[in-house]
CSV table of N, CA, C and O in Angstrom, one decimal:
chain,number,residue,atom,x,y,z
W,1,UNK,N,122.5,62.8,99.6
W,1,UNK,CA,123.2,63.8,99.0
W,1,UNK,C,125.1,63.9,99.2
W,1,UNK,O,125.1,63.9,100.4
W,2,UNK,N,126.4,64.6,98.8
W,2,UNK,CA,127.8,64.8,99.9
W,2,UNK,C,126.7,65.4,99.9
W,2,UNK,O,126.8,67.4,99.5
W,3,UNK,N,127.2,66.4,101.5
W,3,UNK,CA,127.6,67.4,102.2
W,3,UNK,C,128.6,68.1,100.6
W,3,UNK,O,130.0,68.3,101.2
W,4,UNK,N,128.6,69.1,100.7
W,4,UNK,CA,129.4,70.4,99.7
W,4,UNK,C,128.3,71.5,99.6
W,4,UNK,O,127.8,71.9,99.8
W,5,UNK,N,129.2,72.7,100.1
W,5,UNK,CA,128.6,74.3,100.0
W,5,UNK,C,128.4,75.0,98.1
W,5,UNK,O,127.5,74.9,99.0
W,6,UNK,N,128.8,73.9,96.9
W,6,UNK,CA,128.4,74.5,96.0
W,6,UNK,C,127.7,73.1,96.0
W,6,UNK,O,127.7,72.5,95.6
W,7,UNK,N,126.3,73.6,94.8
W,7,UNK,CA,125.7,72.3,94.3
W,7,UNK,C,125.4,73.1,93.3
W,7,UNK,O,124.4,74.5,93.0
W,8,UNK,N,125.4,72.8,91.9
W,8,UNK,CA,124.6,73.4,90.5
W,8,UNK,C,123.2,72.2,90.2
W,8,UNK,O,123.2,71.4,90.2
W,9,UNK,N,122.6,72.9,89.5
W,9,UNK,CA,121.1,72.2,89.9
W,9,UNK,C,120.9,72.5,88.2
W,9,UNK,O,121.0,73.9,87.2
W,10,UNK,N,120.2,71.9,87.6
W,10,UNK,CA,119.6,71.9,85.8
W,10,UNK,C,118.3,71.9,86.6
W,10,UNK,O,116.7,70.7,87.1
W,11,UNK,N,117.4,72.7,86.2
W,11,UNK,CA,115.5,72.4,85.6
W,11,UNK,C,115.3,72.4,84.4
W,11,UNK,O,115.5,72.9,83.2
W,12,UNK,N,114.1,71.7,84.1
W,12,UNK,CA,113.9,71.5,82.9
W,12,UNK,C,112.4,71.6,82.5
W,12,UNK,O,112.1,70.9,83.7
W,13,UNK,N,111.4,71.9,82.5
W,13,UNK,CA,110.3,71.9,81.8
W,13,UNK,C,109.6,71.7,80.9
W,13,UNK,O,109.9,72.5,79.6
W,14,UNK,N,109.2,70.9,80.0
W,14,UNK,CA,108.3,71.0,79.0
W,14,UNK,C,106.8,70.5,78.9
W,14,UNK,O,106.7,69.9,79.9
W,15,UNK,N,106.5,70.9,77.9
W,15,UNK,CA,104.9,70.9,77.8
W,15,UNK,C,104.5,70.8,76.7
W,15,UNK,O,105.3,71.0,75.3
W,16,UNK,N,103.5,70.8,75.6
W,16,UNK,CA,102.4,71.1,74.0
W,16,UNK,C,103.8,72.1,73.4
W,16,UNK,O,102.9,72.8,72.5
W,17,UNK,N,103.5,73.7,73.6
W,17,UNK,CA,104.7,74.0,73.9
W,17,UNK,C,105.8,75.3,73.7
W,17,UNK,O,107.3,75.6,72.6
W,18,UNK,N,106.8,74.0,73.9
W,18,UNK,CA,107.6,73.3,73.8
W,18,UNK,C,108.7,73.4,74.9
W,18,UNK,O,107.8,72.3,76.1
W,19,UNK,N,109.6,73.0,75.3
W,19,UNK,CA,110.3,73.0,76.7
W,19,UNK,C,111.1,74.4,76.6
W,19,UNK,O,112.2,75.7,76.2
W,20,UNK,N,112.0,74.6,77.8
W,20,UNK,CA,113.5,76.1,78.3
W,20,UNK,C,113.7,75.3,80.2
W,20,UNK,O,112.7,74.2,79.9
W,21,UNK,N,115.4,75.2,79.9
W,21,UNK,CA,115.3,74.0,80.6
W,21,UNK,C,116.9,76.1,81.3
W,21,UNK,O,117.1,76.6,80.8
W,22,UNK,N,117.5,75.8,82.3
W,22,UNK,CA,117.7,76.6,83.2
W,22,UNK,C,118.5,75.7,84.1
W,22,UNK,O,118.2,75.4,85.3
W,23,UNK,N,119.8,76.6,83.9
W,23,UNK,CA,120.7,76.1,84.5
W,23,UNK,C,121.4,77.2,86.3
W,23,UNK,O,121.3,78.0,86.2
W,24,UNK,N,121.3,76.3,86.9
W,24,UNK,CA,121.5,77.8,88.7
W,24,UNK,C,123.2,77.6,89.5
W,24,UNK,O,122.5,76.0,89.4
W,25,UNK,N,123.6,77.7,89.9
W,25,UNK,CA,124.5,77.6,91.3
W,25,UNK,C,124.1,77.4,92.5
W,25,UNK,O,123.1,79.6,92.5
W,26,UNK,N,123.5,77.5,93.2
W,26,UNK,CA,122.9,77.0,94.9
W,26,UNK,C,123.9,76.8,96.2
W,26,UNK,O,125.2,76.2,96.1
W,27,UNK,N,123.7,77.3,96.8
W,27,UNK,CA,125.2,77.2,98.2
W,27,UNK,C,123.7,76.6,99.5
W,27,UNK,O,122.7,76.7,100.1
W,28,UNK,N,124.9,75.2,99.5
W,28,UNK,CA,124.1,75.0,101.1
W,28,UNK,C,125.2,75.0,101.2
W,28,UNK,O,125.9,74.7,102.2
W,29,UNK,N,123.4,74.5,103.2
W,29,UNK,CA,124.3,75.5,104.0
W,29,UNK,C,124.0,74.3,105.3
W,29,UNK,O,123.3,73.7,105.2
W,30,UNK,N,125.0,73.6,106.3
W,30,UNK,CA,125.5,72.6,107.0
W,30,UNK,C,126.1,72.9,108.4
W,30,UNK,O,126.5,73.5,108.4
W,31,UNK,N,125.1,72.2,109.6
W,31,UNK,CA,126.1,72.4,110.5
W,31,UNK,C,127.5,71.7,110.7
W,31,UNK,O,127.4,70.4,109.9
W,32,UNK,N,128.0,71.5,111.8
W,32,UNK,CA,129.3,70.1,111.1
W,32,UNK,C,128.8,69.5,112.2
W,32,UNK,O,127.9,69.7,113.8
W,33,UNK,N,129.1,68.8,112.1
W,33,UNK,CA,129.3,67.0,112.3
W,33,UNK,C,129.1,66.9,113.9
W,33,UNK,O,129.5,66.4,114.3
W,34,UNK,N,130.2,67.0,114.2
W,34,UNK,CA,131.6,67.1,115.5
W,34,UNK,C,132.9,68.3,115.9
W,34,UNK,O,132.7,68.7,114.6
W,35,UNK,N,132.6,68.1,116.8
W,35,UNK,CA,133.4,68.9,117.5
W,35,UNK,C,134.8,67.7,117.8
W,35,UNK,O,134.5,66.7,119.1
W,36,UNK,N,135.9,68.5,117.5
W,36,UNK,CA,136.5,67.1,118.6
W,36,UNK,C,137.5,68.7,119.4
W,36,UNK,O,138.5,70.0,118.9
W,37,UNK,N,138.3,67.8,120.3
W,37,UNK,CA,138.6,68.2,121.5
W,37,UNK,C,140.0,68.0,121.7
W,37,UNK,O,140.4,67.0,121.9
W,38,UNK,N,141.2,68.4,121.4
W,38,UNK,CA,142.2,67.5,122.0
W,38,UNK,C,143.1,67.9,123.6
W,38,UNK,O,143.9,69.7,123.5
W,39,UNK,N,143.2,67.8,124.0
W,39,UNK,CA,143.4,68.1,125.8
W,39,UNK,C,144.9,67.0,125.4
W,39,UNK,O,144.4,65.8,126.2
W,40,UNK,N,146.0,67.5,126.0
W,40,UNK,CA,147.3,67.3,126.7
W,40,UNK,C,146.8,66.0,128.2
W,40,UNK,O,146.3,66.3,129.1
W,41,UNK,N,148.1,64.8,128.0
W,41,UNK,CA,147.7,64.3,128.8
W,41,UNK,C,148.4,65.3,130.1
W,41,UNK,O,147.8,64.5,131.7
W,42,UNK,N,149.1,65.4,129.5
W,42,UNK,CA,150.4,65.9,131.1
W,42,UNK,C,150.3,67.8,130.8
W,42,UNK,O,150.2,67.8,129.2
W,43,UNK,N,150.1,68.0,132.1
W,43,UNK,CA,150.6,70.0,131.6
W,43,UNK,C,152.3,69.6,132.5
W,43,UNK,O,152.4,69.7,133.1
W,44,UNK,N,152.2,70.5,131.7
W,44,UNK,CA,154.1,71.4,132.2
W,44,UNK,C,153.6,72.1,132.6
W,44,UNK,O,152.2,72.7,133.1
W,45,UNK,N,154.4,73.2,133.4
W,45,UNK,CA,154.5,73.7,134.4
W,45,UNK,C,154.2,75.2,134.3
W,45,UNK,O,153.9,75.2,134.8
W,46,UNK,N,154.8,75.6,133.1
W,46,UNK,CA,154.3,77.4,132.3
W,46,UNK,C,152.5,77.0,131.7
W,46,UNK,O,152.4,78.3,131.6
W,47,UNK,N,151.9,76.3,131.0
W,47,UNK,CA,150.7,76.3,130.6
W,47,UNK,C,150.1,75.3,129.6
W,47,UNK,O,151.0,74.4,129.9
W,48,UNK,N,148.7,75.6,129.3
W,48,UNK,CA,148.2,74.5,129.1
W,48,UNK,C,147.4,74.2,128.0
W,48,UNK,O,146.5,75.7,127.7
W,49,UNK,N,147.5,73.7,126.5
W,49,UNK,CA,147.5,74.3,125.4
W,49,UNK,C,146.6,73.0,125.3
W,49,UNK,O,146.5,71.9,125.2
W,50,UNK,N,144.8,73.5,124.9
W,50,UNK,CA,144.1,72.8,124.8
W,50,UNK,C,144.1,73.2,123.0
W,50,UNK,O,143.0,74.2,122.9
W,51,UNK,N,143.5,72.2,122.5
W,51,UNK,CA,143.0,72.3,121.0
W,51,UNK,C,141.3,71.3,120.8
W,51,UNK,O,141.0,70.6,121.1
W,52,UNK,N,141.1,72.3,119.6
W,52,UNK,CA,139.4,72.1,118.9
W,52,UNK,C,139.3,72.7,118.3
W,52,UNK,O,139.8,73.5,117.2
W,53,UNK,N,138.7,71.6,117.1
W,53,UNK,CA,138.3,72.0,115.7
W,53,UNK,C,136.9,70.9,115.7
W,53,UNK,O,136.4,70.2,115.8
W,54,UNK,N,136.4,71.3,114.4
W,54,UNK,CA,135.3,71.0,113.4
W,54,UNK,C,135.5,70.2,112.6
W,54,UNK,O,136.5,71.0,112.5
W,55,UNK,N,134.0,69.9,111.9
W,55,UNK,CA,134.4,68.8,110.8
W,55,UNK,C,134.2,70.3,110.1
W,55,UNK,O,133.6,70.9,110.2
W,56,UNK,N,133.8,70.2,108.1
W,56,UNK,CA,133.8,70.3,107.8
W,56,UNK,C,132.2,71.6,108.2
W,56,UNK,O,130.4,70.3,107.8
W,57,UNK,N,131.5,72.4,107.9
W,57,UNK,CA,130.0,73.1,108.4
W,57,UNK,C,130.7,74.6,106.5
W,57,UNK,O,131.2,74.7,106.5
W,58,UNK,N,129.0,75.0,106.8
W,58,UNK,CA,128.9,76.1,105.5
W,58,UNK,C,127.7,76.7,105.9
W,58,UNK,O,127.2,76.2,106.1
W,59,UNK,N,127.7,77.8,106.6
W,59,UNK,CA,128.7,79.0,106.4
W,59,UNK,C,130.6,78.6,107.6
W,59,UNK,O,129.6,77.8,108.3
W,60,UNK,N,131.6,78.7,107.6
W,60,UNK,CA,131.8,78.2,109.0
W,60,UNK,C,131.4,79.2,109.8
W,60,UNK,O,131.2,80.2,110.3
W,61,UNK,N,132.3,78.8,110.7
W,61,UNK,CA,132.0,78.4,112.8
W,61,UNK,C,132.9,79.0,113.4
W,61,UNK,O,134.1,78.9,113.2
W,62,UNK,N,132.2,79.3,113.7
W,62,UNK,CA,133.6,80.6,114.6
W,62,UNK,C,133.6,79.7,116.1
W,62,UNK,O,132.0,79.9,116.9
W,63,UNK,N,135.1,79.4,117.4
W,63,UNK,CA,135.3,78.9,117.7
W,63,UNK,C,135.3,79.8,119.3
W,63,UNK,O,136.1,80.3,119.1
W,64,UNK,N,134.9,80.0,120.2
W,64,UNK,CA,135.0,80.6,121.6
W,64,UNK,C,135.6,79.3,122.8
W,64,UNK,O,135.5,78.0,122.5
W,65,UNK,N,136.5,80.0,123.5
W,65,UNK,CA,136.7,79.4,124.8
W,65,UNK,C,135.9,80.1,126.2
W,65,UNK,O,135.4,80.7,125.8
W,66,UNK,N,135.7,78.7,127.3
W,66,UNK,CA,135.4,79.5,128.7
W,66,UNK,C,135.6,78.5,129.1
W,66,UNK,O,136.0,77.2,129.1
W,67,UNK,N,136.4,79.2,130.1
W,67,UNK,CA,137.0,78.9,131.9
W,67,UNK,C,136.2,79.4,133.0
W,67,UNK,O,136.1,80.0,133.8
W,68,UNK,N,135.8,78.0,133.6
W,68,UNK,CA,134.9,77.3,134.8
W,68,UNK,C,134.3,79.2,134.1
W,68,UNK,O,133.7,79.3,135.6
W,69,UNK,N,133.8,78.2,133.4
W,69,UNK,CA,132.2,79.6,132.6
W,69,UNK,C,132.6,80.4,132.3
W,69,UNK,O,131.7,81.2,131.7
W,70,UNK,N,134.1,80.7,132.2
W,70,UNK,CA,133.9,83.1,131.4
W,70,UNK,C,134.7,82.5,130.2
W,70,UNK,O,135.8,82.1,130.3
W,71,UNK,N,134.0,83.4,129.5
W,71,UNK,CA,134.4,84.1,128.2
W,71,UNK,C,135.5,83.9,128.5
W,71,UNK,O,136.1,85.4,129.1
W,72,UNK,N,136.4,83.8,126.8
W,72,UNK,CA,138.4,84.3,127.7
W,72,UNK,C,138.9,84.5,126.5
W,72,UNK,O,138.1,83.9,125.3
W,73,UNK,N,139.6,85.5,125.8
W,73,UNK,CA,139.8,86.1,125.0
W,73,UNK,C,141.3,85.7,124.1
W,73,UNK,O,141.9,85.4,123.1
W,74,UNK,N,142.0,86.0,125.7
W,74,UNK,CA,143.3,86.1,125.9
W,74,UNK,C,143.9,84.8,125.8
W,74,UNK,O,143.7,83.5,126.3
W,75,UNK,N,145.1,85.1,125.3
W,75,UNK,CA,145.7,83.0,124.3
W,75,UNK,C,144.9,82.9,123.5
W,75,UNK,O,144.8,81.6,122.9
W,76,UNK,N,144.3,82.9,122.5
W,76,UNK,CA,143.5,82.2,122.0
W,76,UNK,C,143.8,82.0,119.9
W,76,UNK,O,144.0,83.5,119.9
W,77,UNK,N,144.0,80.9,119.3
W,77,UNK,CA,144.6,81.5,118.3
W,77,UNK,C,143.7,80.7,117.4
W,77,UNK,O,142.7,79.6,118.2
W,78,UNK,N,143.1,81.7,116.3
W,78,UNK,CA,142.1,80.5,115.4
W,78,UNK,C,142.6,80.5,114.0
W,78,UNK,O,143.1,81.6,113.8
W,79,UNK,N,142.1,79.6,113.3
W,79,UNK,CA,142.3,79.6,112.0
W,79,UNK,C,141.6,78.4,111.2
W,79,UNK,O,140.4,78.0,111.4
W,80,UNK,N,141.2,78.2,109.9
W,80,UNK,CA,140.2,77.9,109.2
W,80,UNK,C,141.3,77.4,107.6
W,80,UNK,O,142.2,77.5,107.2
W,81,UNK,N,139.7,76.7,108.0
W,81,UNK,CA,140.8,76.0,106.1
W,81,UNK,C,140.2,75.5,105.6
W,81,UNK,O,138.7,74.6,105.5
W,82,UNK,N,139.7,76.0,104.1
W,82,UNK,CA,138.3,76.0,102.5
W,82,UNK,C,138.2,74.5,102.4
W,82,UNK,O,139.8,74.8,101.9
W,83,UNK,N,137.2,73.8,102.2
W,83,UNK,CA,137.7,72.5,101.2
W,83,UNK,C,137.6,73.0,99.9
W,83,UNK,O,136.2,74.2,100.0
W,84,UNK,N,137.9,71.5,99.6
W,84,UNK,CA,137.4,71.8,97.9
W,84,UNK,C,136.2,71.8,97.8
W,84,UNK,O,135.0,72.2,96.3
W,85,UNK,N,134.8,71.1,98.5
W,85,UNK,CA,133.3,70.8,98.4
W,85,UNK,C,133.1,72.4,99.0
W,85,UNK,O,131.7,71.8,99.1
W,86,UNK,N,134.2,73.4,99.3
W,86,UNK,CA,132.8,74.6,99.4
W,86,UNK,C,133.1,74.5,101.6
W,86,UNK,O,132.7,76.2,101.7
W,87,UNK,N,132.9,73.4,102.1
W,87,UNK,CA,132.5,73.9,103.7
W,87,UNK,C,134.3,74.0,104.0
W,87,UNK,O,135.0,74.0,104.1
W,88,UNK,N,134.0,74.5,105.5
W,88,UNK,CA,135.3,75.4,106.3
W,88,UNK,C,135.6,74.4,107.6
W,88,UNK,O,134.6,73.9,108.1
W,89,UNK,N,136.8,74.1,107.5
W,89,UNK,CA,137.2,73.3,109.6
W,89,UNK,C,137.4,74.5,110.1
W,89,UNK,O,138.0,75.0,109.8
W,90,UNK,N,137.2,75.0,111.2
W,90,UNK,CA,137.3,75.6,112.1
W,90,UNK,C,138.3,75.1,113.6
W,90,UNK,O,137.9,73.8,113.4
W,91,UNK,N,140.0,75.6,113.8
W,91,UNK,CA,140.6,76.0,114.6
W,91,UNK,C,140.9,76.3,115.5
W,91,UNK,O,140.8,78.2,114.6
W,92,UNK,N,140.8,76.0,116.2
W,92,UNK,CA,140.8,77.1,118.0
W,92,UNK,C,141.8,75.7,118.3
W,92,UNK,O,141.8,75.4,119.5
W,93,UNK,N,143.3,76.9,119.1
W,93,UNK,CA,143.8,76.4,120.3
W,93,UNK,C,143.6,77.9,121.9
W,93,UNK,O,143.6,79.2,121.5
W,94,UNK,N,143.6,77.7,122.5
W,94,UNK,CA,143.9,78.4,124.0
W,94,UNK,C,144.9,78.6,124.7
W,94,UNK,O,145.0,76.4,124.6
W,95,UNK,N,146.0,78.5,125.3
W,95,UNK,CA,146.5,78.9,126.4
W,95,UNK,C,146.6,78.4,127.2
W,95,UNK,O,146.0,80.5,127.3
W,96,UNK,N,146.5,78.5,127.9
W,96,UNK,CA,146.7,79.0,129.8
W,96,UNK,C,147.9,78.4,131.0
W,96,UNK,O,147.8,77.9,130.7
W,97,UNK,N,147.8,79.7,131.4
W,97,UNK,CA,148.7,80.3,132.3
W,97,UNK,C,148.4,78.4,132.8
W,97,UNK,O,147.3,78.6,134.1
W,98,UNK,N,149.4,78.2,133.7
W,98,UNK,CA,148.9,76.7,134.6
W,98,UNK,C,149.5,77.4,135.8
W,98,UNK,O,150.9,77.1,136.7
W,99,UNK,N,148.7,79.0,136.7
W,99,UNK,CA,149.6,79.1,137.3
W,99,UNK,C,149.2,79.1,139.0
W,99,UNK,O,149.4,78.9,140.3
W,100,UNK,N,147.9,78.2,138.8
W,100,UNK,CA,147.8,77.4,139.9
W,100,UNK,C,146.6,75.9,139.6
W,100,UNK,O,147.8,74.8,139.1
W,101,UNK,N,145.3,75.6,140.8
W,101,UNK,CA,145.8,74.5,140.5
W,101,UNK,C,144.4,73.9,139.2
W,101,UNK,O,143.2,74.4,138.9
W,102,UNK,N,144.7,73.6,138.3
W,102,UNK,CA,144.8,73.1,137.2
W,102,UNK,C,143.6,72.1,137.1
W,102,UNK,O,142.4,71.7,136.1
W,103,UNK,N,143.8,71.2,137.9
W,103,UNK,CA,142.6,69.4,138.2
W,103,UNK,C,141.5,70.5,138.2
W,103,UNK,O,140.0,69.9,138.0
W,104,UNK,N,141.4,71.9,138.8
W,104,UNK,CA,140.6,72.3,139.1
W,104,UNK,C,140.0,73.2,137.7
W,104,UNK,O,138.8,74.1,138.4
W,105,UNK,N,140.1,73.6,136.7
W,105,UNK,CA,140.1,73.9,135.6
W,105,UNK,C,138.6,73.4,135.1
W,105,UNK,O,138.8,72.6,134.7
W,106,UNK,N,137.7,74.2,134.7
W,106,UNK,CA,137.0,73.2,133.4
W,106,UNK,C,137.4,74.2,132.2
W,106,UNK,O,136.7,75.5,132.1
W,107,UNK,N,137.2,73.4,131.1
W,107,UNK,CA,137.9,74.4,129.9
W,107,UNK,C,136.9,73.6,129.0
W,107,UNK,O,136.7,72.7,128.7
W,108,UNK,N,135.9,74.7,128.6
W,108,UNK,CA,135.3,74.4,127.0
W,108,UNK,C,135.3,75.2,125.9
W,108,UNK,O,135.4,76.3,126.0
W,109,UNK,N,135.4,74.5,125.1
W,109,UNK,CA,135.4,74.9,123.6
W,109,UNK,C,133.3,75.0,123.1
W,109,UNK,O,133.0,74.2,123.3
W,110,UNK,N,133.4,76.7,122.6
W,110,UNK,CA,131.6,76.9,121.9
W,110,UNK,C,131.6,76.8,120.5
W,110,UNK,O,132.9,77.5,120.1
W,111,UNK,N,130.7,76.5,120.0
W,111,UNK,CA,130.9,76.3,118.2
W,111,UNK,C,129.5,77.8,118.2
W,111,UNK,O,128.2,76.9,118.4
W,112,UNK,N,129.8,78.5,117.4
W,112,UNK,CA,128.9,79.8,116.9
W,112,UNK,C,129.1,79.7,115.4
W,112,UNK,O,129.7,79.6,115.1
């Protein structure tokens, strides 16, 4: 079965008394199968920008950021793209001022 958010199902039962059928739509929930992290090869002197996204999931996932183990919210931009199939791609970018040694930064994108 293809991964999609909404699925139409038709049930039919038949016996000696006759038959009955009913159609309904149900929601299929599924996790993203991958997390994509884009880190620049070079860092400018003022800011490090790191990009994180999921592939389609249903329901949408919330992406959070940690720097050296501490959750951050400042400098974070988030967006979602709703797919025709009902899944949602979650996307987030964190912009980190590069005032110190960026070689010592541990940047983590978390899916919730």
